[in-house]
Short mmCIF file of C-alpha atoms and ligand atoms in Angstrom, two decimals:
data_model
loop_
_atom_site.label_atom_id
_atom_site.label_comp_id
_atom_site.label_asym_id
_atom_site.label_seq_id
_atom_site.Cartn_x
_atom_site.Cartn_y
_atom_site.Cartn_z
CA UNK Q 95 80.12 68.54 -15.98
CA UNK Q 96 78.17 69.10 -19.38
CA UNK Q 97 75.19 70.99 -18.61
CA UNK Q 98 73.34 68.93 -21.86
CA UNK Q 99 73.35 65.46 -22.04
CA UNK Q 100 70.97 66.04 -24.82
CA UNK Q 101 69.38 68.62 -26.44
CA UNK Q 102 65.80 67.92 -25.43
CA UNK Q 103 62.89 70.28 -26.58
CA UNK Q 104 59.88 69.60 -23.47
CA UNK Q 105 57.38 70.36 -26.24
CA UNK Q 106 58.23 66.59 -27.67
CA UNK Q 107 58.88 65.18 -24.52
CA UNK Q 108 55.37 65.54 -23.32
CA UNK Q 109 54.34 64.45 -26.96
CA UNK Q 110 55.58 61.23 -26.52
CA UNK Q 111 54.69 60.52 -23.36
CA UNK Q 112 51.11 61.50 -24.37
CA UNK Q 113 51.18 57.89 -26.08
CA UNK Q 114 51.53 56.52 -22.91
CA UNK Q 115 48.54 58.39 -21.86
CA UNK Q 116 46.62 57.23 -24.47
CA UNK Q 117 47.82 53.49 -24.10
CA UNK Q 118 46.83 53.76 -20.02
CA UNK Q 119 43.11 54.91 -20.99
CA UNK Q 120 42.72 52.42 -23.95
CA UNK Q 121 42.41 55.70 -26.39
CA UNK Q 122 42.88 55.08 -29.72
CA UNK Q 123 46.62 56.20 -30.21
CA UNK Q 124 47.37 59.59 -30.75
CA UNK Q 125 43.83 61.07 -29.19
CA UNK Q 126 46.47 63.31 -27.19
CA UNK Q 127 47.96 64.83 -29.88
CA UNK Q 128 45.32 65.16 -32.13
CA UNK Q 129 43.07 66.64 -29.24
CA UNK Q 130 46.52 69.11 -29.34
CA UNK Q 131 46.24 70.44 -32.57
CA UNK Q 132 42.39 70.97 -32.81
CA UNK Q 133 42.73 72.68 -29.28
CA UNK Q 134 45.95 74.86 -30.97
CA UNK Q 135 43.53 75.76 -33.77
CA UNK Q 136 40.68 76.97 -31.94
CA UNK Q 137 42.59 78.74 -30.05
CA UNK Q 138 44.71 80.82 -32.57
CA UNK Q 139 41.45 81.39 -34.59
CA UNK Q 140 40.39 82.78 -30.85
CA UNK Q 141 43.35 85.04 -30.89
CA UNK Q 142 45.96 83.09 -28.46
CA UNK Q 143 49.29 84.02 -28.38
CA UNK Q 144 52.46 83.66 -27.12
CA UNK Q 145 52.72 81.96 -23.55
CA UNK Q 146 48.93 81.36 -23.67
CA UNK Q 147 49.24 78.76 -26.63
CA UNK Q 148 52.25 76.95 -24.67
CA UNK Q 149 49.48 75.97 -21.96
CA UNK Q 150 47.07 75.01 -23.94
CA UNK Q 151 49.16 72.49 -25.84
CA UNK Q 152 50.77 70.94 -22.78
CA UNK Q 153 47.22 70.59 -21.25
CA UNK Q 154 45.72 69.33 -23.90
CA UNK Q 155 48.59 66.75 -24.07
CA UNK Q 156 48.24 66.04 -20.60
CA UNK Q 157 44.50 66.67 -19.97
CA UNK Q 158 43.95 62.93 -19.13
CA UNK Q 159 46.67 62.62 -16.80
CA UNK Q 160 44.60 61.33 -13.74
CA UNK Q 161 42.85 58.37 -15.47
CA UNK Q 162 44.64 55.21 -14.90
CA UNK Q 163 41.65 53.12 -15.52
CA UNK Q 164 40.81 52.12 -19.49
CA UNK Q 165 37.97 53.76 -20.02
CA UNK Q 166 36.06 50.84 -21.04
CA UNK Q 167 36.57 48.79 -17.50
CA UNK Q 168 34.31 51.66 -16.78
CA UNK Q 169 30.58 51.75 -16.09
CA UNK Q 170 28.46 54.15 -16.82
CA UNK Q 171 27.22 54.80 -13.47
CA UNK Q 172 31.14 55.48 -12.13
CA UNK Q 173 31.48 57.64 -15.43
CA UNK Q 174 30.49 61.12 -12.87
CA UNK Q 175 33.16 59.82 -10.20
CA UNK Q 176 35.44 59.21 -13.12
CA UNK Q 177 35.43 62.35 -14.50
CA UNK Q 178 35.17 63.97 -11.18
CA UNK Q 179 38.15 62.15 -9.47
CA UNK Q 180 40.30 62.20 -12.77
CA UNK Q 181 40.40 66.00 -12.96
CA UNK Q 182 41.38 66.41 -9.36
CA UNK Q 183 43.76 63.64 -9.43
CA UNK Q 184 45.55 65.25 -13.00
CA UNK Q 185 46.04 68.79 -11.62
CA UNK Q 186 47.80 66.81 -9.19
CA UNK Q 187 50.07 64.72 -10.98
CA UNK Q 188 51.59 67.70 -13.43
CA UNK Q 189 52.08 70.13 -10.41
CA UNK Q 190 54.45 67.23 -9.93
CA UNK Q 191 56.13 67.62 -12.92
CA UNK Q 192 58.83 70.21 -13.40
CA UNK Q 193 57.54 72.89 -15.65
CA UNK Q 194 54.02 71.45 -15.71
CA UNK Q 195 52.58 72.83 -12.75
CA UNK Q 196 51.13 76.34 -14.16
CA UNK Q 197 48.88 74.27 -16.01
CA UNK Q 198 47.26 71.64 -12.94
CA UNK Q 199 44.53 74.34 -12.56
CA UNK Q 200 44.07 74.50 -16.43
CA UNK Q 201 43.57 70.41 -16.08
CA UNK Q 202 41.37 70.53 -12.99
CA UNK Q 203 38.82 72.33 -14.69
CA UNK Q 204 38.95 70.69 -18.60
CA UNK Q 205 35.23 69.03 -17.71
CA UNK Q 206 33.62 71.71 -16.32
CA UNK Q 207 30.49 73.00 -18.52
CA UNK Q 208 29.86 76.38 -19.77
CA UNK Q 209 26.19 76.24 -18.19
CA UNK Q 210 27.90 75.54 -14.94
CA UNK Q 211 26.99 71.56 -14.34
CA UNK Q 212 29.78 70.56 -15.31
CA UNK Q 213 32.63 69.18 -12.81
CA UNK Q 214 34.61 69.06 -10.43
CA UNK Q 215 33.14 72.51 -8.96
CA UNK Q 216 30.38 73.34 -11.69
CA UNK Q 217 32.33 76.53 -12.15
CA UNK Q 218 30.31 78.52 -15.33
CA UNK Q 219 30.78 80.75 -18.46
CA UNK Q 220 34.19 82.77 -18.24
CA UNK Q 221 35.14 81.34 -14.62
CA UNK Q 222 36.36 78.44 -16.53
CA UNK Q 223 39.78 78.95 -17.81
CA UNK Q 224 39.94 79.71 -21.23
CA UNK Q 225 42.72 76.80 -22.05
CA UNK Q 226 39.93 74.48 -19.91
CA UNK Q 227 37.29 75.21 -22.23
CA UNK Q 228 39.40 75.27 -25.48
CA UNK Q 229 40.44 71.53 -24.38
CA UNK Q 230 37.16 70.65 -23.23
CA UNK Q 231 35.62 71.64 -26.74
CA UNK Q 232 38.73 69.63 -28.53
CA UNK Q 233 38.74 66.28 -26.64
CA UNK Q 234 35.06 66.22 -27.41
CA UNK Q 235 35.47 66.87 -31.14
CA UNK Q 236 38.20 64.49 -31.02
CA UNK Q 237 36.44 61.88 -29.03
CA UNK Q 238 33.04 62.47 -31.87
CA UNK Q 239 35.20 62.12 -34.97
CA UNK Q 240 37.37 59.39 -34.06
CA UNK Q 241 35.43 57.00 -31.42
CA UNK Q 242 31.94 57.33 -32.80
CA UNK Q 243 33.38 57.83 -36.73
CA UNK Q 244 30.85 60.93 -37.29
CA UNK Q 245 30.53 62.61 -40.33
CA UNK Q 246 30.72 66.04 -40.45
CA UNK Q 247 26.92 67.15 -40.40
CA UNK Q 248 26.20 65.08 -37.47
CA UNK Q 249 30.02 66.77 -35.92
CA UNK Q 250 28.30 69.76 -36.65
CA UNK Q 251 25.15 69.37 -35.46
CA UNK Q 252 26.54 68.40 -32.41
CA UNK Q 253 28.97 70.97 -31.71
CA UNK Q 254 26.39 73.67 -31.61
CA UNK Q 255 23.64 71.74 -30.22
CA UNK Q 256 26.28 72.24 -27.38
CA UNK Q 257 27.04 75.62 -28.02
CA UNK Q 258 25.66 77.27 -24.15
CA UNK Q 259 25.32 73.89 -22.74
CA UNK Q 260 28.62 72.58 -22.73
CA UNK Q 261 30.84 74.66 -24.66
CA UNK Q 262 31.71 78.02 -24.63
CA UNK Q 263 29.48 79.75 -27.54
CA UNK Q 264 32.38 81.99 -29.29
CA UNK Q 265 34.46 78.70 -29.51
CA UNK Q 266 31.56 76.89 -30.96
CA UNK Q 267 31.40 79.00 -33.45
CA UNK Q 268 34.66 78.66 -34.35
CA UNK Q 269 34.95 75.25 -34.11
CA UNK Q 270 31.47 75.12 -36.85
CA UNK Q 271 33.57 76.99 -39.00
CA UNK Q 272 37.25 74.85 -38.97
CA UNK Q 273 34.93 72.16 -39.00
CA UNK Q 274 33.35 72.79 -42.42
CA UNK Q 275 36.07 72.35 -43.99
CA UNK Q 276 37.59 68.76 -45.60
CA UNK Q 277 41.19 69.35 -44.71
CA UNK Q 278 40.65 69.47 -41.06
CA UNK Q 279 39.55 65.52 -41.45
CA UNK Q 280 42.83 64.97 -43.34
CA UNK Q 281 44.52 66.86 -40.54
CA UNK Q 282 43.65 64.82 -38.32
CA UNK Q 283 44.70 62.11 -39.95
CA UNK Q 284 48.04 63.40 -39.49
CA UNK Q 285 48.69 65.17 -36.65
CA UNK Q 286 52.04 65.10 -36.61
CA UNK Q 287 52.73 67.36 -39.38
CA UNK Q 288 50.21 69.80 -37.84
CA UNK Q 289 51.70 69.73 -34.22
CA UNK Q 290 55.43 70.61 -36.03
CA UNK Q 291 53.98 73.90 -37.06
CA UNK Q 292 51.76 74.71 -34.69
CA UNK Q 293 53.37 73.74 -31.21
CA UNK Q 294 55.18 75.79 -28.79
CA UNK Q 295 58.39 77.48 -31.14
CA UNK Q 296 59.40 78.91 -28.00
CA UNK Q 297 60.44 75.55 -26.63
CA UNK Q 298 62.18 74.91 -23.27
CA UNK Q 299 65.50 73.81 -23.59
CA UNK Q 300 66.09 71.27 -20.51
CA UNK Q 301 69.55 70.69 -19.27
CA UNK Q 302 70.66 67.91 -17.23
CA UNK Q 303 69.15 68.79 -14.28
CA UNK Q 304 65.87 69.70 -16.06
CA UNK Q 305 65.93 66.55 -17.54
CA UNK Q 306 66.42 64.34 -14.28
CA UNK Q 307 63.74 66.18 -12.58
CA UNK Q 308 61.31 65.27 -15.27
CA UNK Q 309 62.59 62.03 -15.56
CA UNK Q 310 62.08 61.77 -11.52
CA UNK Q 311 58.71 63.89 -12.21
CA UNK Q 312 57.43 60.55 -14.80
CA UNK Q 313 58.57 57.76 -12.60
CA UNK Q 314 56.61 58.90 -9.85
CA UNK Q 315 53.46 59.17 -12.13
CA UNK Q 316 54.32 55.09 -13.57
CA UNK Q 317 54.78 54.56 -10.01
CA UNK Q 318 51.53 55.92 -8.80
CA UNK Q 319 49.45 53.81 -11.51
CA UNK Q 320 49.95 51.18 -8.89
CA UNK Q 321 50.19 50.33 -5.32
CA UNK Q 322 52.31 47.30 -6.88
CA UNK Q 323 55.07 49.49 -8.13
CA UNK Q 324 55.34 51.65 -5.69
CA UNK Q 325 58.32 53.47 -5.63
CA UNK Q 326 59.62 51.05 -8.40
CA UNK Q 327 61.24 52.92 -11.36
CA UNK Q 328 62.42 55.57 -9.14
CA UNK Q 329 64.24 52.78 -6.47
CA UNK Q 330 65.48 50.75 -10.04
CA UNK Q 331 67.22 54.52 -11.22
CA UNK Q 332 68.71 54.90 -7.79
CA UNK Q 333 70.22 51.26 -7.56
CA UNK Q 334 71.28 51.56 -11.62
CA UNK Q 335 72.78 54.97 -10.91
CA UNK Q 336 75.01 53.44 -7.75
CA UNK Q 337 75.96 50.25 -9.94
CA UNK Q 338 76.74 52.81 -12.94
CA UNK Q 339 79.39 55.01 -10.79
CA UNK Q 340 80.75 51.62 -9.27
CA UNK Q 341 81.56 50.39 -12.97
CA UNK Q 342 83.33 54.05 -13.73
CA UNK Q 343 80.18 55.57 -15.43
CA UNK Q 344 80.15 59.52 -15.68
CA UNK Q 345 78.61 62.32 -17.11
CA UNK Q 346 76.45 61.89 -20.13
CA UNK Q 347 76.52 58.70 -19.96
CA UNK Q 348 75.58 58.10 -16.74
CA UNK Q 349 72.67 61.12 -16.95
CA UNK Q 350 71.44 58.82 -19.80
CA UNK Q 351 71.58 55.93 -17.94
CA UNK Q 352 69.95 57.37 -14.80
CA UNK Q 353 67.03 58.81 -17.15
CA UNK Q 354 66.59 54.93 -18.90
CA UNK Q 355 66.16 53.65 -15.87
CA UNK Q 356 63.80 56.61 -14.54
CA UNK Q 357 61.63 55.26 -17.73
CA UNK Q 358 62.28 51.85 -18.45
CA UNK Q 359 58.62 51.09 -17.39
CA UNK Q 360 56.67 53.60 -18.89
CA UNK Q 361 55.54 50.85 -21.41
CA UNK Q 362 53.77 49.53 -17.90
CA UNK Q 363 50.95 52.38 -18.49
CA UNK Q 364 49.20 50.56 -20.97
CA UNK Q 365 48.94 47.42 -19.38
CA UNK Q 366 45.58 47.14 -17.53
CA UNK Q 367 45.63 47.14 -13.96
CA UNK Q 368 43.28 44.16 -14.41
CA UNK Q 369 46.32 41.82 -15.65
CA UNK Q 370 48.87 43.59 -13.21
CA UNK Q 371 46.68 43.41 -10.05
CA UNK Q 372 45.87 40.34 -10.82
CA UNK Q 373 46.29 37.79 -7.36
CA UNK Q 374 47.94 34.15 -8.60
CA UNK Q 375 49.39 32.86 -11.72
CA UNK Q 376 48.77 34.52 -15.09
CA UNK Q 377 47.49 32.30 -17.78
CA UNK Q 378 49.63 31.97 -20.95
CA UNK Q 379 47.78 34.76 -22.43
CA UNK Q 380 47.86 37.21 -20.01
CA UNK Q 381 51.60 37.06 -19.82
CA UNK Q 382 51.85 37.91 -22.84
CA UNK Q 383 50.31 40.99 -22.71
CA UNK Q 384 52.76 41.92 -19.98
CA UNK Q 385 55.85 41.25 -22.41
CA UNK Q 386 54.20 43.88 -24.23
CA UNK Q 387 55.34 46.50 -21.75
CA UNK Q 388 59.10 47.19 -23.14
CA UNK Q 389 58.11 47.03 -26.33
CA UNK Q 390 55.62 49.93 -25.53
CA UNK Q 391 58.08 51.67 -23.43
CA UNK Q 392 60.51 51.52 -26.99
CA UNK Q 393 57.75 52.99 -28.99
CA UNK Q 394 56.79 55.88 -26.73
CA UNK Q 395 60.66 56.53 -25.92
CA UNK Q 396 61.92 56.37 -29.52
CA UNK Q 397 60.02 59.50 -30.24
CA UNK Q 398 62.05 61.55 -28.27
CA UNK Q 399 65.09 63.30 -30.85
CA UNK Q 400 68.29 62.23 -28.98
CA UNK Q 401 66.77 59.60 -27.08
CA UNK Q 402 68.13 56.81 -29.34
CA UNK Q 403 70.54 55.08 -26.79
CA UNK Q 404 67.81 55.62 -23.79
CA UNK Q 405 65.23 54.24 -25.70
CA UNK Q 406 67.17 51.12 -26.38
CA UNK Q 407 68.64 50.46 -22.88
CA UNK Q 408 65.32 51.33 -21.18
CA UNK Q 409 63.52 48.59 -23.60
CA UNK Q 410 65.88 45.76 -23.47
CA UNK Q 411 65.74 45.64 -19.27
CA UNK Q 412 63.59 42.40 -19.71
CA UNK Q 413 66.21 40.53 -22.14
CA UNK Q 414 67.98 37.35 -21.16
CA UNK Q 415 71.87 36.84 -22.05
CA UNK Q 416 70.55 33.50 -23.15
CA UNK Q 417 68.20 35.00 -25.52
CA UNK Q 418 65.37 33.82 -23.78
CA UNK Q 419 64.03 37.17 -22.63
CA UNK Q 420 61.66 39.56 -24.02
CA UNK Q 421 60.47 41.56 -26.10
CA UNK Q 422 63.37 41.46 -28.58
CA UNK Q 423 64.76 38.34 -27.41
CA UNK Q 424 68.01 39.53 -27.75
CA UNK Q 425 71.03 37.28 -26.66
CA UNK Q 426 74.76 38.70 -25.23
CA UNK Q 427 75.98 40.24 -28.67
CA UNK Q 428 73.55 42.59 -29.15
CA UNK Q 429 72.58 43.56 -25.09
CA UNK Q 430 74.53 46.71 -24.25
CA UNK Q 431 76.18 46.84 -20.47
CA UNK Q 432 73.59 49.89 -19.66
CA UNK Q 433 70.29 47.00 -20.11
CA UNK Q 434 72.15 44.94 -18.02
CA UNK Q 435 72.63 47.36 -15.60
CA UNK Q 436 68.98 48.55 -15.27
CA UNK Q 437 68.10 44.28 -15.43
CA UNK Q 438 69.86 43.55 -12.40
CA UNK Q 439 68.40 46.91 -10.60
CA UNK Q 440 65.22 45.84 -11.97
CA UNK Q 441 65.26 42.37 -10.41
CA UNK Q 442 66.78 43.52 -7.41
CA UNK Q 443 64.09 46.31 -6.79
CA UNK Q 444 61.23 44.03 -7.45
CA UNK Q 445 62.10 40.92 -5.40
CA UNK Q 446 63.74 42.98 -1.90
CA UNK Q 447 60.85 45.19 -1.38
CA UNK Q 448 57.47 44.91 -0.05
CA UNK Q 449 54.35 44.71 -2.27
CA UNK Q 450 51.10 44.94 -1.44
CA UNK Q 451 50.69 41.00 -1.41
CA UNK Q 452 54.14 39.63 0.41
CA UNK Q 453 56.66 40.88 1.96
CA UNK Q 454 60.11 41.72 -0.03
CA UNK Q 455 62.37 38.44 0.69
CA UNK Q 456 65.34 38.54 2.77
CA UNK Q 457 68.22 40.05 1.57
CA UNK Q 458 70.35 36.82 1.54
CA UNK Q 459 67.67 34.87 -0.86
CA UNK Q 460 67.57 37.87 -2.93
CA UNK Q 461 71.39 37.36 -3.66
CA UNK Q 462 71.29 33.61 -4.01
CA UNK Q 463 68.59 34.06 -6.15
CA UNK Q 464 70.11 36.74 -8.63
CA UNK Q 465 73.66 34.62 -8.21
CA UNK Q 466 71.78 31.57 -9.61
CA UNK Q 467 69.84 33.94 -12.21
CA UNK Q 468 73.12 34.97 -12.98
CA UNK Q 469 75.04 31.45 -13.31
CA UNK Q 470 71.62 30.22 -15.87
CA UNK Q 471 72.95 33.71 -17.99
CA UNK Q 472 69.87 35.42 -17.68
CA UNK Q 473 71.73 38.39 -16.04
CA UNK Q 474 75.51 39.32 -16.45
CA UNK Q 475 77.76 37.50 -14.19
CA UNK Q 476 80.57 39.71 -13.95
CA UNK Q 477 78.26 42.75 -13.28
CA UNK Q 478 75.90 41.32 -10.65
CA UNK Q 479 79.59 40.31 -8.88
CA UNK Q 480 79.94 43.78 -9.05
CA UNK Q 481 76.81 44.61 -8.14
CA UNK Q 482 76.97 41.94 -5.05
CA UNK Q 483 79.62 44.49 -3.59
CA UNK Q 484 77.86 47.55 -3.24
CA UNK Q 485 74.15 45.90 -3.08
CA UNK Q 486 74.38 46.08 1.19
CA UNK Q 487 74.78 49.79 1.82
CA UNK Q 488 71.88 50.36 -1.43
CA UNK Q 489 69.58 48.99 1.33
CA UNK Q 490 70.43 51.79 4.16
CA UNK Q 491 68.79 54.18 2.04
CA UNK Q 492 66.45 55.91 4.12
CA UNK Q 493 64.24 55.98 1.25
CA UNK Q 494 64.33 52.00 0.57
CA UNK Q 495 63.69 51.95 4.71
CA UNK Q 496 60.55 54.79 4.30
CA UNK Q 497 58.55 52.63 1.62
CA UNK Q 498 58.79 49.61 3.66
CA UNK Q 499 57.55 50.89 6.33
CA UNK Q 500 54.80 52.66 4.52
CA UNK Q 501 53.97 49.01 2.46
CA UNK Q 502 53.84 47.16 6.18
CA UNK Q 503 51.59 49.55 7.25
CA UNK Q 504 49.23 49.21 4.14
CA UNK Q 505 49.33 45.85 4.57
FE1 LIG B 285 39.11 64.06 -19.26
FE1 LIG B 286 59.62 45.96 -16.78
FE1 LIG B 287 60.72 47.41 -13.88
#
């Protein structure tokens, strides 16, 4: 076995999936990164270096991690729970994530206040982490500049208003003085171009099973936005995986295939739980903002290098052989055998198990189901017969067996 199925660089992994990040909060795109360069900035006009600036990218990339709520289904008076819970809940979710976890305590602390009254544990001056307050002062500046459209003297005056309160003084300084000048408005116009020189050169290499065990590390987080999707993505790559090897899949491509599936809902993170909680029928409207969800998946996916063919199975999991599917509305000639793989794991997954409001159905309506969604060509025949095979023993999974008892018992 290969060890690469790609050559993946974790700095740009984490980059993309910071657009999901921004998508589940209702940020304006591309708050992550841009939060990531002014925090890599300040901190190599601090003096930085080396494994130090690594952390302070991936936190500042990540530092929003444990909001799942947009921030404007908010109200003011949660906003101290918010920021208290999200902190605890991000340090968390990336000491979940392979690779991620020297930075949970960096996360846990990115709202705490240099005069101590800050949160979660009003921890003060030079107890707080330096990559904490680094990202603390840059989400802020980001937040002033590009949600409240500041000019610079009011940036200013507001950066060292806060200089002792709620940032650390040195910084403010140094963020007065990058501030000053024009280009680091045009910079953060375009990120992008910044982030290329400034983040981690040192980059991990992830091999196969690096690449999995982020891939398992991500579902788990799409999971968690919901108790509706519990255990979804990471059931849907464990049923496409076993349907893969049945059809003669190996090695790279069935690594790929494994880590499309792992993903194929990340689009899912910025659809408000608001629309996917919601009890009943969806109106007309409401749906569509659901088909939005591959689509979104494509775009965050697509920025990976050498995620081309993941990208593209992982968004097409909602397209109908008949062309009546979505977001591309694609019909047979242009759906690859991997999207209908993940499809019929997809539908499987979502109609056997248990969700918060009904029980999964039988196993035999499941099949007649899928056989007639099958015979109306809105998944492949001649796979799901395959599929029918080996579907049984997919169900003895003491996993699949765990989460149902666990949903029964929420119910
Ligand atoms: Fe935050
Ligand atoms: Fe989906
Ligand atoms: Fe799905």
């Amino acid at each position: 076995m290969k060890t690469f199925t790609i050559n993946l660089k974790l700095a740009e992994l984490i980059d993309a999936f910071s657009l999901a990040l921004d998508l589940a909060e209702g940020r304006q795109l591309g708050h992550a990164r841009r939060t990531a360069s002014i925090a890599l900035l300040l901190a190599m006009h601090y003096g930085v270096k080396g494994n130090e600036l690594n952390n302070i990218y991936y936190t500042a990339m990540l530092h929003d991690i444990g909001l799942y709520d947009p921030l404007d289904t908010i109200t003011a008076m949660d906003q101290a729970s918010v920021i208290r819970k999200h902190t605890i809940q991000g340090a968390k979710a990336v000491a979940d994530i392979p690779y991620m976890e020297p930075i949970s305590p960096f996360i846990k602390y990115h709202h705490e206040r240099w005069d101590g009254k800050g949160e979660p544990e009003g921890l003060k001056g030079k107890l707080i982490p330096l990559p904490s307050r680094i990202v603390h002062l840059a989400d802020s500046i980001e937040i002033f500049v590009n949600t409240k459209g500041a000019d610079k003297y009011s940036l200013q005056n507001f950066i060292m208003h806060e200089a002792g309160r709620k940032f650390d003084p040195n910084l403010a300084k140094i963020a007065y003085a990058i501030t000053k000048y024009d280009e680091f408005y045009e910079t953060m116009s375009h990120p992008i171009a910044l982030l290329d020189d400034l983040r981690p050169q040192d980059q991990i290499q992830v091999d196969d099973k690096g690449l999995l065990a982020i891939g398992h590390g991500l579902a788990n987080f799409i999971d968690n936005k919901s108790p509706y999707t519990a255990n979804h993505s990471i059931e849907v790559a464990r049923y496409t995986v076993e349907l893969g090897k049945h059809l003669g899949f190996k090695d790279d491509r069935l690594h790929k295939l494994e880590v499309a599936a792992l993903l194929h809902d990340v689009g899912k993170l910025g659809i408000s739980n608001k629309i996917l909680h919601k009890p009943g029928k969806l109106t007309d409207a409401e749906f569509q903002v659901i088909t939005f969800h591959p689509y979104y998946s494509e775009m965050i996916l697509s920025q990976v290098k050498g995620f081309n063919e993941i990208s593209l199975w992982a968004c097409l999991h909602h397209e109908k052989l008949d062309g009546s599917g979505y977001h591309r509305q694609y019909d047979a000639s242009k759906i690859p055998p991997e999207a209908r793989i993940i499809a019929i794991a997809d539908v499987f997954q979502a109609i056997v198990s248990d969700r918060p409001y009904r029980a999964g159905l039988p196993y035999e309506k499941v099949m007649t189901i899928m056989q007639s969604m099958a015979e109306e060509r809105h998944l492949d025949y001649d796979i799901f017969a395959e599929f029918a095979k080996i579907a049984p023993r997919l169900l003895e999974h003491p996993e699949t067996k765990q989460q149902k008892k666990i949903a029964r018992m929420n119910d």
